[in-house]
Tab-separated table of C-alpha atoms in Angstrom:
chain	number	residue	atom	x	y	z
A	1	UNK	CA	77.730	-52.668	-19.942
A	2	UNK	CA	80.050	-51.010	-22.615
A	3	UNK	CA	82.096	-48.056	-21.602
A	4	UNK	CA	82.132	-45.681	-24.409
A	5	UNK	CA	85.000	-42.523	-25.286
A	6	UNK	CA	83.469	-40.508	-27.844
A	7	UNK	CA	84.866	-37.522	-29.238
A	8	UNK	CA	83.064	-34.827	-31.624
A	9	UNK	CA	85.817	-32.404	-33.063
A	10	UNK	CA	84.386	-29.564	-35.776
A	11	UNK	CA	86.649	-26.879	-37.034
A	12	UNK	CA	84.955	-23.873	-39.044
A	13	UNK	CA	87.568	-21.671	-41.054
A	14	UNK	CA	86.906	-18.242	-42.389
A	15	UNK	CA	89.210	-15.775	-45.201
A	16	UNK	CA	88.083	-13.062	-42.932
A	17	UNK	CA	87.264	-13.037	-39.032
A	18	UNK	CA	83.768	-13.199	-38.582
A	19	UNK	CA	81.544	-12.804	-35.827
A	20	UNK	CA	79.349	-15.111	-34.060
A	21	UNK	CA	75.550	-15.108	-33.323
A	22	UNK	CA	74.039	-16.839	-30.261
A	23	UNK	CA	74.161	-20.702	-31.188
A	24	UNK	CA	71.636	-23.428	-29.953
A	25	UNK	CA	72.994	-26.473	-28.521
A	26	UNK	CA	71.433	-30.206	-28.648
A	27	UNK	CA	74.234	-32.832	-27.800
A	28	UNK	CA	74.331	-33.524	-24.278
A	29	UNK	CA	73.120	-37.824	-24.169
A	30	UNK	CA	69.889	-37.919	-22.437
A	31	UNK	CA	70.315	-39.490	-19.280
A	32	UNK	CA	68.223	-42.202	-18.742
A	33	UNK	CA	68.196	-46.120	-17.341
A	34	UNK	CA	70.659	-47.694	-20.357
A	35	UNK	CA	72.972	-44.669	-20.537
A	36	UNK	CA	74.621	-42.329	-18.108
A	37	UNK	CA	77.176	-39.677	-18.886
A	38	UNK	CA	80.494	-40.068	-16.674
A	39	UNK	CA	83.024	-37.580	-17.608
A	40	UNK	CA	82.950	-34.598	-20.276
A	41	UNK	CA	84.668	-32.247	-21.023
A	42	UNK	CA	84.759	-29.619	-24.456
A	43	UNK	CA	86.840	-26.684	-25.838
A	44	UNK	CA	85.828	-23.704	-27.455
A	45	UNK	CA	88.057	-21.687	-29.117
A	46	UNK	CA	87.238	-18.941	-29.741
A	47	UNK	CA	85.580	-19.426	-26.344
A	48	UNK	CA	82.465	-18.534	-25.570
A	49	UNK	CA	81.752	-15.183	-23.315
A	50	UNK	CA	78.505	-17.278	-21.710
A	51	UNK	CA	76.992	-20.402	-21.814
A	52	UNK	CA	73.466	-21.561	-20.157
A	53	UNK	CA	71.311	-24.062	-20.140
A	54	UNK	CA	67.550	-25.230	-20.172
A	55	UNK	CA	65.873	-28.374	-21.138
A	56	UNK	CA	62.967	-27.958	-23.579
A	57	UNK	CA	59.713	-29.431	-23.944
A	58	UNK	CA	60.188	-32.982	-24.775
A	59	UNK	CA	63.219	-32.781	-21.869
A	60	UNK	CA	66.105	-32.900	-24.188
A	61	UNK	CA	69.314	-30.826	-22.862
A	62	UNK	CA	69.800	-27.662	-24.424
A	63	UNK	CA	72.791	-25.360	-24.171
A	64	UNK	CA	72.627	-21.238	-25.575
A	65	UNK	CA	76.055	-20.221	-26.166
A	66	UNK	CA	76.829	-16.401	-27.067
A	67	UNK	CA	80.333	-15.244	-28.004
A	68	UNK	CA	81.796	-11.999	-28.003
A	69	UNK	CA	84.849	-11.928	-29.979
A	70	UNK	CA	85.663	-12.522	-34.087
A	71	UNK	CA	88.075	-15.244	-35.303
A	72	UNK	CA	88.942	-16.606	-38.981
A	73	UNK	CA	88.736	-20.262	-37.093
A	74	UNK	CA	86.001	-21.535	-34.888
A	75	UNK	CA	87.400	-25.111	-33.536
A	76	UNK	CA	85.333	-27.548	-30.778
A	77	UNK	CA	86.548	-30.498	-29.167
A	78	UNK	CA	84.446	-32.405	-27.128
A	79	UNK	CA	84.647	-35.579	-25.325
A	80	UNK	CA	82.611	-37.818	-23.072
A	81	UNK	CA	82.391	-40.858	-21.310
A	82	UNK	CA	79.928	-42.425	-21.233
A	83	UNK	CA	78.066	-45.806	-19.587
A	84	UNK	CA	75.977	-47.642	-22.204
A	85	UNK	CA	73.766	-50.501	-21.822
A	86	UNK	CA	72.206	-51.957	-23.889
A	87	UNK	CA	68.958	-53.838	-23.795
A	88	UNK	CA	68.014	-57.457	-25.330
A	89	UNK	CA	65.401	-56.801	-27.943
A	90	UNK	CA	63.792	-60.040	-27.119
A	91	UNK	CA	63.396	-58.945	-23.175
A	92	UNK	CA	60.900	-56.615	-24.962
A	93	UNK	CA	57.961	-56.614	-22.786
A	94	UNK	CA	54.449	-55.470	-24.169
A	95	UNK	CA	50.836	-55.611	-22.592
A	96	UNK	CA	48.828	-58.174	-23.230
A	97	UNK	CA	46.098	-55.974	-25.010
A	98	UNK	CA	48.948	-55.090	-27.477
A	99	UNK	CA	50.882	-57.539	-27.958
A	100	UNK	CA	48.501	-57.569	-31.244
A	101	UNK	CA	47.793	-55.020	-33.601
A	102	UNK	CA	45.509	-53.448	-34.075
A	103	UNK	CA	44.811	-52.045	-30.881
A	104	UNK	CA	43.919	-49.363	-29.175
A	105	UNK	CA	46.538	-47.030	-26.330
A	106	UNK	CA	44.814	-46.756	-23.030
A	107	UNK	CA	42.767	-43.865	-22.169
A	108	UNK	CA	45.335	-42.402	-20.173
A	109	UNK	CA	48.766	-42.288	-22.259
A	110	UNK	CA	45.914	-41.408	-24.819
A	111	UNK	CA	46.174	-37.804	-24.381
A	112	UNK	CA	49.522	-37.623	-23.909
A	113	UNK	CA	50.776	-39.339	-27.023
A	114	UNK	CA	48.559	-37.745	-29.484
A	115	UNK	CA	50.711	-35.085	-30.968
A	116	UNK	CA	52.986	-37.971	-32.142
A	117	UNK	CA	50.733	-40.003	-33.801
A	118	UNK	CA	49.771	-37.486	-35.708
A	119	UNK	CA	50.998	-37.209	-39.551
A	120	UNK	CA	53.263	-34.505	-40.209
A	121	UNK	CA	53.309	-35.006	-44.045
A	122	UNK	CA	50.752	-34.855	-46.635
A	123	UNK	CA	49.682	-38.261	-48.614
A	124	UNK	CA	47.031	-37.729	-50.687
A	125	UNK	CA	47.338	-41.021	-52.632
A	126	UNK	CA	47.975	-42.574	-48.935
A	127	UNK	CA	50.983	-44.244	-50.898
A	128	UNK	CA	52.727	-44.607	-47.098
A	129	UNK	CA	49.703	-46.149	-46.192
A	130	UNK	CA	49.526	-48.816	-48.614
A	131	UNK	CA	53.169	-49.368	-48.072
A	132	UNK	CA	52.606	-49.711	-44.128
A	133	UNK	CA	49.848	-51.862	-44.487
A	134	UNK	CA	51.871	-54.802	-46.429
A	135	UNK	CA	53.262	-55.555	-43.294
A	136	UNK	CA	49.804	-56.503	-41.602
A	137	UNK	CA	48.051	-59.866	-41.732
A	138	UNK	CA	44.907	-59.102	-43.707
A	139	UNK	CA	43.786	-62.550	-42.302
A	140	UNK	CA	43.620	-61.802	-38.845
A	141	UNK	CA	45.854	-60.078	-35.757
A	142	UNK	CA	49.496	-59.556	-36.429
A	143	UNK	CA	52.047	-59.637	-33.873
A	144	UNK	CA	53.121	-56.142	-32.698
A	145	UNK	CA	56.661	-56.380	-31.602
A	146	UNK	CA	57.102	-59.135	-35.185
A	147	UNK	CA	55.526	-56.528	-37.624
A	148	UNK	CA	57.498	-53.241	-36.267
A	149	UNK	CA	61.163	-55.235	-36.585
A	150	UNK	CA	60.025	-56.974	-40.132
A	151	UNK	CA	59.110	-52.652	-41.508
A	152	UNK	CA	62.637	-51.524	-39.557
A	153	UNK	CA	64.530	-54.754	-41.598
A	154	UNK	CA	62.493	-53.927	-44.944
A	155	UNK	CA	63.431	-50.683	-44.973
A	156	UNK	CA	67.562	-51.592	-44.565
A	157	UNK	CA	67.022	-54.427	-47.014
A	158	UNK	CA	65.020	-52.534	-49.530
A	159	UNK	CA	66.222	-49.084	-49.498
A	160	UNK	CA	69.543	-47.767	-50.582
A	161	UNK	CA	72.162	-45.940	-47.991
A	162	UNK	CA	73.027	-43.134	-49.648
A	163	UNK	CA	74.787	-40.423	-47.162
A	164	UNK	CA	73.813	-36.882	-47.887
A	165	UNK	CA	75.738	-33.573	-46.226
A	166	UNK	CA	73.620	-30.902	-47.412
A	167	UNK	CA	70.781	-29.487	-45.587
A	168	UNK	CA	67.012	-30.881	-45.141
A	169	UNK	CA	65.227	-34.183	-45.167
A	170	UNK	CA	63.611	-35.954	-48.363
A	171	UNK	CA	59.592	-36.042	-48.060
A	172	UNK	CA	58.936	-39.465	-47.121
A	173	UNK	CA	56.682	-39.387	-50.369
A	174	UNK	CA	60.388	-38.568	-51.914
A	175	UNK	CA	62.276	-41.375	-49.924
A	176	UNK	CA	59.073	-43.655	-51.203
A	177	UNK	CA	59.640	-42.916	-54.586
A	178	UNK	CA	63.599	-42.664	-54.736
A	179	UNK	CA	64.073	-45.974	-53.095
A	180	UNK	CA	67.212	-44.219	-51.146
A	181	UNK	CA	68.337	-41.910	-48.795
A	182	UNK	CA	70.292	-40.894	-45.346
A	183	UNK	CA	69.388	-42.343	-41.992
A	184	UNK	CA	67.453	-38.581	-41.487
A	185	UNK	CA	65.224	-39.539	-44.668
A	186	UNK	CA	64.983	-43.305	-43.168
A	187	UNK	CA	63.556	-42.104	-39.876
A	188	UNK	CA	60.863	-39.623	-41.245
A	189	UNK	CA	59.641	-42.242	-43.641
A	190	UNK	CA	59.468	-44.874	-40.578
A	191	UNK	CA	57.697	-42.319	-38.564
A	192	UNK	CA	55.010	-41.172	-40.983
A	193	UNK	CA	54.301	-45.483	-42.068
A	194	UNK	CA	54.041	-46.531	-38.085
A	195	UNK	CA	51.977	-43.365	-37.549
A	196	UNK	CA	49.821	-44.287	-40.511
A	197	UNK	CA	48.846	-47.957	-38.322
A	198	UNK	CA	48.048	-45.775	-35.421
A	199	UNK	CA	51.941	-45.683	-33.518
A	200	UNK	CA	52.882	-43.001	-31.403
A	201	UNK	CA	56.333	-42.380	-32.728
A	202	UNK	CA	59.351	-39.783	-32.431
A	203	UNK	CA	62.217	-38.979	-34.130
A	204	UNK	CA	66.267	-39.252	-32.286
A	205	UNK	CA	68.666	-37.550	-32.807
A	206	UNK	CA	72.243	-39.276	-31.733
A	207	UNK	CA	75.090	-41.531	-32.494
A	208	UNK	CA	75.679	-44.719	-33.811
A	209	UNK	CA	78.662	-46.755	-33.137
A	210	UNK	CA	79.972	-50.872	-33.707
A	211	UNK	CA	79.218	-52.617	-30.262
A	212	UNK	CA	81.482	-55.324	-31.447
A	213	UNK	CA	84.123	-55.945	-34.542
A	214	UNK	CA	81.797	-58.372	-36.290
A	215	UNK	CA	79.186	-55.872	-36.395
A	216	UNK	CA	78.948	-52.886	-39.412
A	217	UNK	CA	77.238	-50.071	-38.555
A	218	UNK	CA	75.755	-47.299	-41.366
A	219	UNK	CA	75.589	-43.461	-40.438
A	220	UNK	CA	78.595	-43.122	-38.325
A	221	UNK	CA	81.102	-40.334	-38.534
A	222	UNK	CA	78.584	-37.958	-37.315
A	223	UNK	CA	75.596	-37.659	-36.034
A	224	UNK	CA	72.925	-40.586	-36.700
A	225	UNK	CA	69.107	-40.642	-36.392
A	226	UNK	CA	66.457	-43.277	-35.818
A	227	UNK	CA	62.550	-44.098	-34.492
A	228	UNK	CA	61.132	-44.524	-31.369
A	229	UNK	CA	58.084	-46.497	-31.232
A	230	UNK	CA	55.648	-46.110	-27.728
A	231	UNK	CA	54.819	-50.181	-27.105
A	232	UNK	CA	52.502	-50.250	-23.761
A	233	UNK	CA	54.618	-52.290	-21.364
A	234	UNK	CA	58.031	-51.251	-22.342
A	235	UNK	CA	57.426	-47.365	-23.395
A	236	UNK	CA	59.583	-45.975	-26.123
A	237	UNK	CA	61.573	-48.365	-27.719
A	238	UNK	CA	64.273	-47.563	-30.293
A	239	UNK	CA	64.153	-48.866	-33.995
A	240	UNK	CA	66.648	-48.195	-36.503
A	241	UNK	CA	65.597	-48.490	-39.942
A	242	UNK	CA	69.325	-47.992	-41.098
A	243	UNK	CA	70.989	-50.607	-39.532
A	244	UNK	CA	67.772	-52.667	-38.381
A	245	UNK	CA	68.624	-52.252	-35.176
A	246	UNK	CA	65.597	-53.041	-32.688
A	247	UNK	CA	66.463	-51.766	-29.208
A	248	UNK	CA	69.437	-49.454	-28.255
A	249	UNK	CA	72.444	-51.683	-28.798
A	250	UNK	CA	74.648	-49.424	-30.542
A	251	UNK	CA	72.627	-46.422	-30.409
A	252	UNK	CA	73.147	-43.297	-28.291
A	253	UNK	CA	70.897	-41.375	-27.547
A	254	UNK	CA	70.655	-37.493	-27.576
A	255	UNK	CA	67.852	-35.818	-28.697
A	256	UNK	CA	64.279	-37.190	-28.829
A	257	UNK	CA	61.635	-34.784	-30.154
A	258	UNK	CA	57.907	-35.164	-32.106
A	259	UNK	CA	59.791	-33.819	-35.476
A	260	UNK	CA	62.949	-33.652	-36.793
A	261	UNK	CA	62.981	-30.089	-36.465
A	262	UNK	CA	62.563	-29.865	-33.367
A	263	UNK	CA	65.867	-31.661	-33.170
A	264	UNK	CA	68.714	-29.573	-34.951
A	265	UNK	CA	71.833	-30.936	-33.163
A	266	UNK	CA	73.378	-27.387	-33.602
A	267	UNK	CA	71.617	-24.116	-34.912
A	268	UNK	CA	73.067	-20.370	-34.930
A	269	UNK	CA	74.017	-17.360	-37.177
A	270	UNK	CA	77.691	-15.963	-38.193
A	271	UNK	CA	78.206	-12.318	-39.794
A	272	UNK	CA	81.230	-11.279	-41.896
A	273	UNK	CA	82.588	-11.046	-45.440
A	274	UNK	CA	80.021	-12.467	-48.082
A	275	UNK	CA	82.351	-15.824	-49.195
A	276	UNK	CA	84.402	-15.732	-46.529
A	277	UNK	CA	83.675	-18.972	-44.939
A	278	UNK	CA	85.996	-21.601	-46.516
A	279	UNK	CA	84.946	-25.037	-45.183
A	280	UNK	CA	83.906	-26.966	-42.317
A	281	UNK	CA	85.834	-29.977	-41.151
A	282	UNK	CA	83.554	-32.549	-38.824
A	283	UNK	CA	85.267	-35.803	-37.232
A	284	UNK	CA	83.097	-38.156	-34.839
A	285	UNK	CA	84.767	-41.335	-33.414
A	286	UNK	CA	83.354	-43.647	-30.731
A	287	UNK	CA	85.840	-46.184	-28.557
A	288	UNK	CA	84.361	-49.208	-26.462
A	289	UNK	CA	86.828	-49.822	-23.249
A	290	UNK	CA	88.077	-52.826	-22.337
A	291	UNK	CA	85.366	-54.854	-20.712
A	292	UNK	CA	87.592	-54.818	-17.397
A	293	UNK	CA	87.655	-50.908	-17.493
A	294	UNK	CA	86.263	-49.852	-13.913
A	295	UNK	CA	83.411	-46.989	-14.000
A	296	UNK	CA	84.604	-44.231	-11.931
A	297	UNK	CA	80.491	-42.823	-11.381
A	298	UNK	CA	77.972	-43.925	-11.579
A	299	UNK	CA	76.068	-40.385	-11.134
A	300	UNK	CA	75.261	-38.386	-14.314
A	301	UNK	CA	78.649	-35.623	-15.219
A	302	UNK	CA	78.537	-32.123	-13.397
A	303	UNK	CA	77.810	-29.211	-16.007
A	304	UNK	CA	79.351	-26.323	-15.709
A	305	UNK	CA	79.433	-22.843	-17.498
A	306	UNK	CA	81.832	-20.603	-17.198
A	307	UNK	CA	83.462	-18.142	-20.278
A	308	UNK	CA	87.216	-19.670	-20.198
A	309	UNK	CA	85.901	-23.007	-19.567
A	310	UNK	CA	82.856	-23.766	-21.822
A	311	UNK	CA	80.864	-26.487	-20.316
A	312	UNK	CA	81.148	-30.040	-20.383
A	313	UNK	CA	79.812	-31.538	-23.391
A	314	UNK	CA	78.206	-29.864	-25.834
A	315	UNK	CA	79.141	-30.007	-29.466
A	316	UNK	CA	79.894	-27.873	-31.928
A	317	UNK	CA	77.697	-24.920	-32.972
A	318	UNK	CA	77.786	-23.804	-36.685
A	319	UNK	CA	78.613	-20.378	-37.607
A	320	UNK	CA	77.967	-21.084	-41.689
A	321	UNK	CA	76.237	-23.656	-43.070
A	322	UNK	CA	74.586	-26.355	-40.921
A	323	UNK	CA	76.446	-28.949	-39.565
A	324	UNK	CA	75.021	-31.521	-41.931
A	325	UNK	CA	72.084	-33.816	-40.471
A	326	UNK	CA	71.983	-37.117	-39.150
A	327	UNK	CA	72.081	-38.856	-42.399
């Protein structure tokens, strides 16, 4: 049961003061069974003149921040706490009726996880297809749980980490063809091959950290993204195509959504001097506790919103462009 201090620290700078549009938040961890948020706490300056918050359709946290005041630096600092645990991949427990593939959902998650088995990209050639299909035994059934962990290893083992800052995602025809790419490109490629074999699947958005010193971890230093993979029995369980990570060990989790998206960490608009903006400066860094560090809660943080205080929690918005993806 790690304890976790994580801290998220962007600084925008500017020639000129510029002003800031309304700026759409998606970093709060999604509280769930294997992680809980403790403490958190995050400064704005300038600060914002309101914050509020909603959760949106797939029940990720989402804050709208509006400020009211120019500045030729835009600086946020947060920090959390937070209680991680994570799961045994081998305590991975799925139905009997799918424990080989192929098979078939039940008729009621059916409806429900439709939209995310859908493909999102275009593969005339069904290149992803063929691909996908190398890991199935064309002699008979093939072990679910075996064939999703031997695609998430292939595509660490195969594929070449390269990280990428700029904007947007490769095609996963692109990431295909390339051989390489960021975790971002990683996860869409993932996504459109288990959706090809009939998956439900999802992209997350989130952070990636070492659990231990023996253990290297790709895509840190900001924010990270992976799969999720609905297996009847367990749910929704996390596969990292990056790493070849199965399960959540060393994976936080903070925004889960049916595209990527739909899961911008940090979207908004700033107004001033055409080449004003100078440069953006983003610094993540996770800390496991002590294993005899007591946990003070065990209920999820308070939020709170208030103009001189900005709320627990979120992270930065940008005011130029994007903070770069989860690579």
């Amino acid at each position: 049961m790690p304890l976790l201090n994580l801290s998220h620290v962007t600084t925008y700078t500017y020639t000129q003061p510029a002003s800031f549009g309304e700026h759409r938040l998606m970093v709060r961890p999604r509280e769930s069974y294997d992680q809980h948020l403790l403490e958190g706490s995050l400064t704005i300056d300038p600060a914002p003149t309101e914050v509020r918050w909603l959760q949106d359709v797939f029940g990720n946290s989402v804050a709208i921040a509006t400020f009211g005041r120019r500045a030729k630096r835009l600086s946020i600092d947060s920090r959390i706490r937070l209680d991680h645990r994570p799961g045994d991949p081998q305590s991975v427990h799925i139905e009997d009726y799918a424990r080989r593939y192929p098979f078939t959902y039940s008729s009621e998650e059916m409806p429900d996880l439709l939209r995310s088995i859908e493909r999102q990209h275009l593969d005339p050639q069904r290149r992803i297809d063929s691909w996908a299909r190398r890991f199935v035994n064309p002699s008979g059934p093939t072990d679910t749980l075996a064939m999703l962990s031997d695609m998430t290893e292939a595509i660490r083992r195969q594929f070449t980490y390269v990280p990428r800052h700029a904007k947007g995602t490769q095609t996963p025809i692109e990431t295909l063809e390339l051989m390489r790419g960021t975790c971002r490109d990683y996860a869409m490629f993932m996504i459109e091959a288990v959706r090809a074999l009939g998956f439900a699947s999802r992209f997350v958005s989130g952070y990636v950290y070492n659990p231990n010193a023996r253990t290297a971890r790709l895509g840190g230093g900001n924010t990270h993204a992976w799969v999720r993979v609905y297996l009847p029995g367990s749910g929704w369980i996390e596969f990292d195509p990056t790493n070849g990570i199965v399960g959540n060990n060393g994976l936080i989790r903070v925004a889960v959504t049916r595209d990527i998206y739909q899961a911008v960490p940090i979207s908004g608009t700033w107004a001033g001097f055409p080449g004003s903006f100078v440069g953006m400066d983003v610094s993540v860094g996770i800390a496991v506790e002590p294993a005899d560090a007591s946990v003070t809660s065990s209920a999820p943080a308070p939020f709170q919103s208030s103009p001189s205080q900005s709320p627990p929690f979120p992270s930065p918005p940008f005011p130029s462009p994007p903070l770069p993806s989860p690579r």
